[in-house]
Coordinates of N, CA and C in Angstrom, one line a residue:
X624 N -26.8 57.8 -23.4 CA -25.4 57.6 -23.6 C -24.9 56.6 -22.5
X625 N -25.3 56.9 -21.1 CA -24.7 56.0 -20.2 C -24.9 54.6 -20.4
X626 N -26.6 54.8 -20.6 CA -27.3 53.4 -21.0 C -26.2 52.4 -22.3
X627 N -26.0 52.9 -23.0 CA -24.8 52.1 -23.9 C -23.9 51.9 -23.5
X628 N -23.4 52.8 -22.6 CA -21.9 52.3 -22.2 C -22.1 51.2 -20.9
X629 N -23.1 51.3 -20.6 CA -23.4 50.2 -19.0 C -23.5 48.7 -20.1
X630 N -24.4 48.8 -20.9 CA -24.7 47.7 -22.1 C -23.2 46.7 -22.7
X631 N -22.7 48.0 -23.1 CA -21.3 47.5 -23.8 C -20.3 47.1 -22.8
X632 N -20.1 47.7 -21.3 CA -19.4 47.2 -20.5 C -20.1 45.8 -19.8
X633 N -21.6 45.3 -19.7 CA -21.6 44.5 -19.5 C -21.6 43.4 -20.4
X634 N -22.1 43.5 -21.5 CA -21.5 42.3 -22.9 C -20.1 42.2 -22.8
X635 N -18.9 43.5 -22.5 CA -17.6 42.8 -22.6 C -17.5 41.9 -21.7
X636 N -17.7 42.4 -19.9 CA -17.8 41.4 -19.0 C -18.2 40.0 -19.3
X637 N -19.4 39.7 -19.9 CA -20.0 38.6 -20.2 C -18.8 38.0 -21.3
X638 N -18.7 38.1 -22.2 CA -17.4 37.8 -23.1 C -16.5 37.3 -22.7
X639 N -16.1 38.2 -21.8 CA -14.6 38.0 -21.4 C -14.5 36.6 -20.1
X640 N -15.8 36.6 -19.1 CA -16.0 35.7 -18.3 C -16.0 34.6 -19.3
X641 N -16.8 34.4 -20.5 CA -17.1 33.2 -21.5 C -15.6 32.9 -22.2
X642 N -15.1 33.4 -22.3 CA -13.5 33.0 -22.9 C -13.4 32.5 -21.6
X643 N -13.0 33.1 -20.7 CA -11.7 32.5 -19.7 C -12.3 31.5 -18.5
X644 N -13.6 30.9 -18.9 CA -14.2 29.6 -18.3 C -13.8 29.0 -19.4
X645 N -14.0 29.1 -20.4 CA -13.2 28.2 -21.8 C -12.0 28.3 -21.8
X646 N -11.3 28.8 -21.5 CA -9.7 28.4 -21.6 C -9.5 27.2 -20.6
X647 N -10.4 28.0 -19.2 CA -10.0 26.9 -18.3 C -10.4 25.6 -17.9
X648 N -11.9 25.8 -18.7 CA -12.2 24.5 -18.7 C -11.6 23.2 -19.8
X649 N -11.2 23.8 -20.9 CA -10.5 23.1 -22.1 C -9.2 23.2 -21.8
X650 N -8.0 23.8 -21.0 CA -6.7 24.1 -21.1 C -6.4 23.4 -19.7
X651 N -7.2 22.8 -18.8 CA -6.8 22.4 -17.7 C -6.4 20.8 -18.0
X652 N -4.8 21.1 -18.6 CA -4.1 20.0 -18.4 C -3.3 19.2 -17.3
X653 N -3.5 19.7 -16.5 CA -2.6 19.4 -14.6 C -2.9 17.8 -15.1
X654 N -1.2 17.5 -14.5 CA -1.7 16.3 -14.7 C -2.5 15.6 -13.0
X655 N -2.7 14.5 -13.1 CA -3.9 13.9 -11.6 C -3.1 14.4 -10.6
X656 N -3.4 14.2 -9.5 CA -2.6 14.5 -7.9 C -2.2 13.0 -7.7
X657 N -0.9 12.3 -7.2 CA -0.8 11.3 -7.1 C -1.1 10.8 -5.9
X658 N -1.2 9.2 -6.3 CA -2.4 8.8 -5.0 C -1.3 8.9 -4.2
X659 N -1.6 9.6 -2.7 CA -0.7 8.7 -1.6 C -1.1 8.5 -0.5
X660 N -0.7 7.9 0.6 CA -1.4 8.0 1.9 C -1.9 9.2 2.5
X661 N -1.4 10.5 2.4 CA -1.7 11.5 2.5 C -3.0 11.6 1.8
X662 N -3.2 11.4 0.6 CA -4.6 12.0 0.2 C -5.6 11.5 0.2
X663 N -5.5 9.8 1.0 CA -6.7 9.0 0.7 C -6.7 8.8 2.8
X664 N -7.4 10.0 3.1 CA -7.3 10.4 4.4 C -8.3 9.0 5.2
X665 N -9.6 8.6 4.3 CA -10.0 7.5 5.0 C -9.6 5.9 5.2
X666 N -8.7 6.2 4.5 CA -7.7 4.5 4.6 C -6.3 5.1 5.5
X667 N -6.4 6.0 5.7 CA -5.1 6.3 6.6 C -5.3 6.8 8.4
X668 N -6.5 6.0 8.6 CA -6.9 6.3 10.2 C -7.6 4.8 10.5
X669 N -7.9 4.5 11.2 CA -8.1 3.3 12.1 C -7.5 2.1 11.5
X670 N -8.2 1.4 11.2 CA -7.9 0.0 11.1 C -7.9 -0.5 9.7
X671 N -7.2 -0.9 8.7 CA -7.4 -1.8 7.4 C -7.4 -3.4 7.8
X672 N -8.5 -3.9 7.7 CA -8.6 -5.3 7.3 C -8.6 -5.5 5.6
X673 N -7.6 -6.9 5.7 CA -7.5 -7.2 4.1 C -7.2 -8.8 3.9
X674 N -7.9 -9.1 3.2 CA -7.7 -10.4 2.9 C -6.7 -10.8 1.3
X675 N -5.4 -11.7 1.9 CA -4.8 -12.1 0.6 C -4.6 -13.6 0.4
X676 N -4.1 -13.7 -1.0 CA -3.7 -14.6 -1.7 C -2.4 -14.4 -1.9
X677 N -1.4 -15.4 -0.9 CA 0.2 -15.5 -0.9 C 0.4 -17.1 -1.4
X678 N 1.6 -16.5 -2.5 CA 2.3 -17.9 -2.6 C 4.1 -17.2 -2.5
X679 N 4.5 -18.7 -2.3 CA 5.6 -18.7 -2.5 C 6.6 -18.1 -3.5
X680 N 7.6 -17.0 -3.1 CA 8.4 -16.6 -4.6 C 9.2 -17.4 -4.9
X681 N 9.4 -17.9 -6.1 CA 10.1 -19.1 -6.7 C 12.1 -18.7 -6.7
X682 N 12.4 -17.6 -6.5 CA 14.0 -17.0 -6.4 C 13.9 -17.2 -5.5
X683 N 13.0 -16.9 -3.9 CA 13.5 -16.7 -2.5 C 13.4 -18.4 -2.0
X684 N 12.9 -18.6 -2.7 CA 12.7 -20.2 -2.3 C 14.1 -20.8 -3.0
X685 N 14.4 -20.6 -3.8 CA 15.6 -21.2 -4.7 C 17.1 -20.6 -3.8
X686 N 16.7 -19.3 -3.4 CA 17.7 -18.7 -2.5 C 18.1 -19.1 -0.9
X687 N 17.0 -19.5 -0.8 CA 16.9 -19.9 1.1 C 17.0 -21.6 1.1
X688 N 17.1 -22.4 -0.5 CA 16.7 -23.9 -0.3 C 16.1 -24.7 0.3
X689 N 14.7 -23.9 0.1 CA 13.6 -24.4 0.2 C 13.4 -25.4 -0.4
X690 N 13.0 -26.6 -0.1 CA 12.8 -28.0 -1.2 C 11.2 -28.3 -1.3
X691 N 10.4 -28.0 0.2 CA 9.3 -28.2 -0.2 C 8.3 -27.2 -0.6
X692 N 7.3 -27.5 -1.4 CA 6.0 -26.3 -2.2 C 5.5 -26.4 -2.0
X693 N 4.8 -25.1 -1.1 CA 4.0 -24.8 -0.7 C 2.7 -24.0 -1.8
X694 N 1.6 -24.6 -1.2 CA 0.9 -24.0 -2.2 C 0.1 -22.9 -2.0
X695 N -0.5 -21.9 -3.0 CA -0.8 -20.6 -2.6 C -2.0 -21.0 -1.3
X696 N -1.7 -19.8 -1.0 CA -2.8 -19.7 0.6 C -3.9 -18.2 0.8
X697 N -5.1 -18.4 1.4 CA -5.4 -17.1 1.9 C -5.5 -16.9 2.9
X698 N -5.0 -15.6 3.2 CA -4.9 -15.1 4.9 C -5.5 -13.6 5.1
X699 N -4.9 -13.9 6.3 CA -5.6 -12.4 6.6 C -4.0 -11.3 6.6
X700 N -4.7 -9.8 7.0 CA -3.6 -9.1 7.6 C -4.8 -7.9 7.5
X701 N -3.6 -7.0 8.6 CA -4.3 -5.7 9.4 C -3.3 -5.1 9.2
X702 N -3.9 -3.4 9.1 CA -2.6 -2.4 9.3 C -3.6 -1.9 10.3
X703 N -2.7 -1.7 11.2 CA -3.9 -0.2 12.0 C -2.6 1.3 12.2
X704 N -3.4 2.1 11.3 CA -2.8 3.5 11.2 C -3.1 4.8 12.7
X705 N -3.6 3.8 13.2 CA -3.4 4.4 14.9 C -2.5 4.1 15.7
X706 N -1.9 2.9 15.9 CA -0.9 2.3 16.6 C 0.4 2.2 15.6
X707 N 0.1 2.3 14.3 CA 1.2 2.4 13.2 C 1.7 1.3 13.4
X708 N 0.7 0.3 13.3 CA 1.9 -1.2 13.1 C 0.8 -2.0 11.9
X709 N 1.1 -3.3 12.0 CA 0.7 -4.6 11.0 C 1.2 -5.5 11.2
X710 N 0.5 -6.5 10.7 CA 0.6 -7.9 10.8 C -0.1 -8.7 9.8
X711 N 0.2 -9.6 9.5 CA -0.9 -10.9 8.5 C 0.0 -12.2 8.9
X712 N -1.0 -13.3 8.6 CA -1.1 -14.7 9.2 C -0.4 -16.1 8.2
X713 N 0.3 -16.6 8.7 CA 1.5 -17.3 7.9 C 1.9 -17.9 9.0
X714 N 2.9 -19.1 8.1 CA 4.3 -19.8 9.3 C 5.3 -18.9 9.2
X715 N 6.1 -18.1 8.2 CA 6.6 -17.0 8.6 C 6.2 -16.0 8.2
X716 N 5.8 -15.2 9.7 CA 5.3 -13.7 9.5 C 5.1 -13.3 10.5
X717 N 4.6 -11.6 10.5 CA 4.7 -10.9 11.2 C 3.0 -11.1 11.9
X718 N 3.5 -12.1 13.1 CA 2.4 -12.3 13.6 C 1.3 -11.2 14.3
X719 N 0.3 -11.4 14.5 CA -0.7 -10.6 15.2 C -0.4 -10.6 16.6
X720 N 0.4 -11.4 17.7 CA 0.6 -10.9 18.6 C 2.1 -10.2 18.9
X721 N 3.0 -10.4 17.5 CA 4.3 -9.6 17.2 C 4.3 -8.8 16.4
X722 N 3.6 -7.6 16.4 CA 3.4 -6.9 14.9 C 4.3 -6.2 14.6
X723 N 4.6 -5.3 13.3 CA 5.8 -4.6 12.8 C 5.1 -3.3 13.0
X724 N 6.0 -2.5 12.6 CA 6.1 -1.1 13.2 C 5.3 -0.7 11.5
X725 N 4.5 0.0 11.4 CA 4.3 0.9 10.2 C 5.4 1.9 9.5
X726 N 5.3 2.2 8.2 CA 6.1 2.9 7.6 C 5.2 3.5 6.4
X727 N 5.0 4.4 6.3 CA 3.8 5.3 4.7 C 5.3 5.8 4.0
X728 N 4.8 5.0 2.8 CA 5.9 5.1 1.7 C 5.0 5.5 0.5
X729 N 4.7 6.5 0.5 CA 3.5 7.2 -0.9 C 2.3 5.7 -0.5
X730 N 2.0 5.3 -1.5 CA 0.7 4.4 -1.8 C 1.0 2.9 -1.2
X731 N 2.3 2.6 -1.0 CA 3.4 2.0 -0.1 C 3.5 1.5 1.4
X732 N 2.4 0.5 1.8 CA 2.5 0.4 3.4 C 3.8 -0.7 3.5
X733 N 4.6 0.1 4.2 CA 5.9 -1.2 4.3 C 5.7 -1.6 6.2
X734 N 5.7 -3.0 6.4 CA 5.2 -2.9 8.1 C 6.9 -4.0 8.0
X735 N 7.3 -3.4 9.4 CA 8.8 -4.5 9.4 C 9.2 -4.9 11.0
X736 N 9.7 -5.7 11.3 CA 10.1 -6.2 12.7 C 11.8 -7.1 12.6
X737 N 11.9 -6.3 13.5 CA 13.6 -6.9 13.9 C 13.4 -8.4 14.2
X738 N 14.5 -9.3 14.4 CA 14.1 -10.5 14.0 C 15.5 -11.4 14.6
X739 N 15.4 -12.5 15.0 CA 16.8 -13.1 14.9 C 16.2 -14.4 15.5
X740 N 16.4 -14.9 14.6 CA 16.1 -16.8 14.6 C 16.6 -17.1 13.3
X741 N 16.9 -18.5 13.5 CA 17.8 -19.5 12.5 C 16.6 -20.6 11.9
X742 N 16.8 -20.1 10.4 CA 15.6 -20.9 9.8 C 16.1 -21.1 8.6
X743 N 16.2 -22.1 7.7 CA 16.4 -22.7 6.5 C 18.2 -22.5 6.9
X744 N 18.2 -22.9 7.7 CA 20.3 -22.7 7.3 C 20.8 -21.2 7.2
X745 N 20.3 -20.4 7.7 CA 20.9 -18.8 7.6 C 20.0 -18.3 9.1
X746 N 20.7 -17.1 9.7 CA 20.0 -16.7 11.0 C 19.3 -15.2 10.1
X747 N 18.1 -15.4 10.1 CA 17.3 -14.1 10.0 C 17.3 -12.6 10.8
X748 N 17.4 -11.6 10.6 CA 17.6 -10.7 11.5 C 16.7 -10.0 10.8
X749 N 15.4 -9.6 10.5 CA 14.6 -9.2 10.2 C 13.5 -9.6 9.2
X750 N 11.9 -9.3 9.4 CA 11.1 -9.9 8.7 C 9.8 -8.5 8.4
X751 N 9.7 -8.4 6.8 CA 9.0 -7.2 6.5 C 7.9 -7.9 4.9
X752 N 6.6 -7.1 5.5 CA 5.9 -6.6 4.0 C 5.8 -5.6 3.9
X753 N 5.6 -5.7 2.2 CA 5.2 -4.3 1.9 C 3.9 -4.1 1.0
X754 N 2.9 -3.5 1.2 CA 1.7 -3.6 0.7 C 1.6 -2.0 -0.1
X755 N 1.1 -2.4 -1.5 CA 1.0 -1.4 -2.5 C -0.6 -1.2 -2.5
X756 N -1.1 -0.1 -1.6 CA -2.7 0.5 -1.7 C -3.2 0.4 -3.3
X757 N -2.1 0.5 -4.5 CA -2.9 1.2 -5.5 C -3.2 -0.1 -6.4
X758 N -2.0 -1.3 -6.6 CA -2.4 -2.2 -7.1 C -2.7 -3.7 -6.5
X759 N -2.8 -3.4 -5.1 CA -2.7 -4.9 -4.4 C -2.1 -5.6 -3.5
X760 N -0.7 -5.2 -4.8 CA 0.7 -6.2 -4.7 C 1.1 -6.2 -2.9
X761 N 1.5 -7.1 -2.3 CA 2.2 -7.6 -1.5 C 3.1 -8.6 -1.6
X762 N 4.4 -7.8 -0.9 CA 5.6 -8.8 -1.2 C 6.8 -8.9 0.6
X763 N 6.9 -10.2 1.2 CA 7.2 -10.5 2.1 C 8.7 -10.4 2.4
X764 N 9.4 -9.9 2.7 CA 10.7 -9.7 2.4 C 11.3 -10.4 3.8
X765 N 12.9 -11.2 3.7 CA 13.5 -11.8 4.7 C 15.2 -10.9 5.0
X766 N 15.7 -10.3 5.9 CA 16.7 -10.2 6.1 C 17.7 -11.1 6.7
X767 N 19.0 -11.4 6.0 CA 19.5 -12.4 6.2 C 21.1 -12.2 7.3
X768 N 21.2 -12.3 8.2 CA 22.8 -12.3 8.6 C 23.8 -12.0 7.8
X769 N 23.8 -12.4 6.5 CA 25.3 -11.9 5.8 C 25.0 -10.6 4.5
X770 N 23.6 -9.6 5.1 CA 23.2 -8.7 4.3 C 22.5 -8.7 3.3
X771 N 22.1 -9.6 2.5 CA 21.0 -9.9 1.8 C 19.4 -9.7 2.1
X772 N 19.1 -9.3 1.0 CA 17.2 -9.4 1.4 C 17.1 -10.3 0.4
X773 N 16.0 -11.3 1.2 CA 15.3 -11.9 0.3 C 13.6 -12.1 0.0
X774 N 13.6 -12.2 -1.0 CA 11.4 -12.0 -1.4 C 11.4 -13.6 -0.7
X775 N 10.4 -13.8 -0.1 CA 9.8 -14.9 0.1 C 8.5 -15.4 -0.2
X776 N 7.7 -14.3 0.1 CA 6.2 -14.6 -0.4 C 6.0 -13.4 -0.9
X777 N 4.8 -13.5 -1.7 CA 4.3 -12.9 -2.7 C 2.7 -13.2 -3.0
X778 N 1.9 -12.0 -3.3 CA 0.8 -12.1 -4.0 C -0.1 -11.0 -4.3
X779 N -1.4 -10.7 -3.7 CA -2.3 -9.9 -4.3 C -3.3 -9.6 -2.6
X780 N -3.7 -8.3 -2.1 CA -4.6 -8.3 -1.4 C -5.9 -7.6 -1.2
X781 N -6.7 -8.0 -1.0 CA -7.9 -7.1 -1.1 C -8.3 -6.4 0.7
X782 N -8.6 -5.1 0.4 CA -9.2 -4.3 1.0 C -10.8 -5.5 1.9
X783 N -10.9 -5.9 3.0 CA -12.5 -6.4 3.6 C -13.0 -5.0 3.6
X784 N -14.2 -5.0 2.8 CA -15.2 -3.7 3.3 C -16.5 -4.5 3.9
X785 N -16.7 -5.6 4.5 CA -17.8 -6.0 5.1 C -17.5 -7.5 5.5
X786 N -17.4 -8.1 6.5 CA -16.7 -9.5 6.7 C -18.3 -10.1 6.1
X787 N -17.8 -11.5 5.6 CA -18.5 -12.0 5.4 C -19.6 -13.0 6.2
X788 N -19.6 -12.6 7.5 CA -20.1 -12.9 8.6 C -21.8 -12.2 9.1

């Protein structure tokens, strides 16, 4: 008699374990965890080297009267998430020996530096990128004396996982 009931209490166990691996394996609709700097722990400590392709935005150039065209270029740029700053290489930008301060904005590296020089006919008071981890995108932003931001450069950057050296 025990013998049956040890039998039938272990087939229910077995049963019941077999459903509710199947619920969870078929009903686990969560949707993804979104990417952010927080979860992609090994791009968020030492150093990112990245190589882009910047051109000119055609509004910030129209906005600042810009006359001449410049044509797309590739450069470099660094974030380093230890010192929390950045930089990449241009006529305007946030040079490697003047770098911007870091900012983690979700998947969002925005690097920015206070600023005040007179260039295209307006006094600048700030110069910022902002680099998107998940698609690329980098976009150069200008602050202007009378409160305006303006895009100026624009493009696409890749991650260096091995210099070509």
């Amino acid at each position: 008699m025990f013998k049956n009931i040890a039998i039938g209490i272990a087939m229910g166990l077995l049963i019941m374990g077999g459903i509710w691996g199947l619920v969870h394996l078929m009903g686990d609709s969560r949707p993804e965890p979104e990417l952010t700097a927080q979860s992609m722990p090994g791009d968020s400590k030492g150093v990112m080297d990245l190589i882009c392709e910047l051109d000119l935005d055609l509004d910030g150039q129209l906005a600042l009267g810009i006359k001449e065209n410049e044509p797309s270029r590739i450069t470099m740029a660094q974030i380093d998430f230890e010192k929390k700053s950045g930089w990449y290489q241009g006529k305007i930008s946030i040079s490697e020996s003047r770098t911007g301060t870091l900012q983690l904005m979700g998947t969002r590296l925005k690097i920015y530096r206070p600023a005040m020089f007179q260039r295209f006919g307006v006094m600048i008071t700030g110069e910022e990128f902002v680099l998107d981890r998940k698609t690329g995108s980098f976009v150069q932003s200008l602050s202007i004396s009378d409160g305006r931001k303006v895009n100026l450069i624009k493009g696409t950057c890749a991650k260096v996982i091995k210099p070509p050296f």
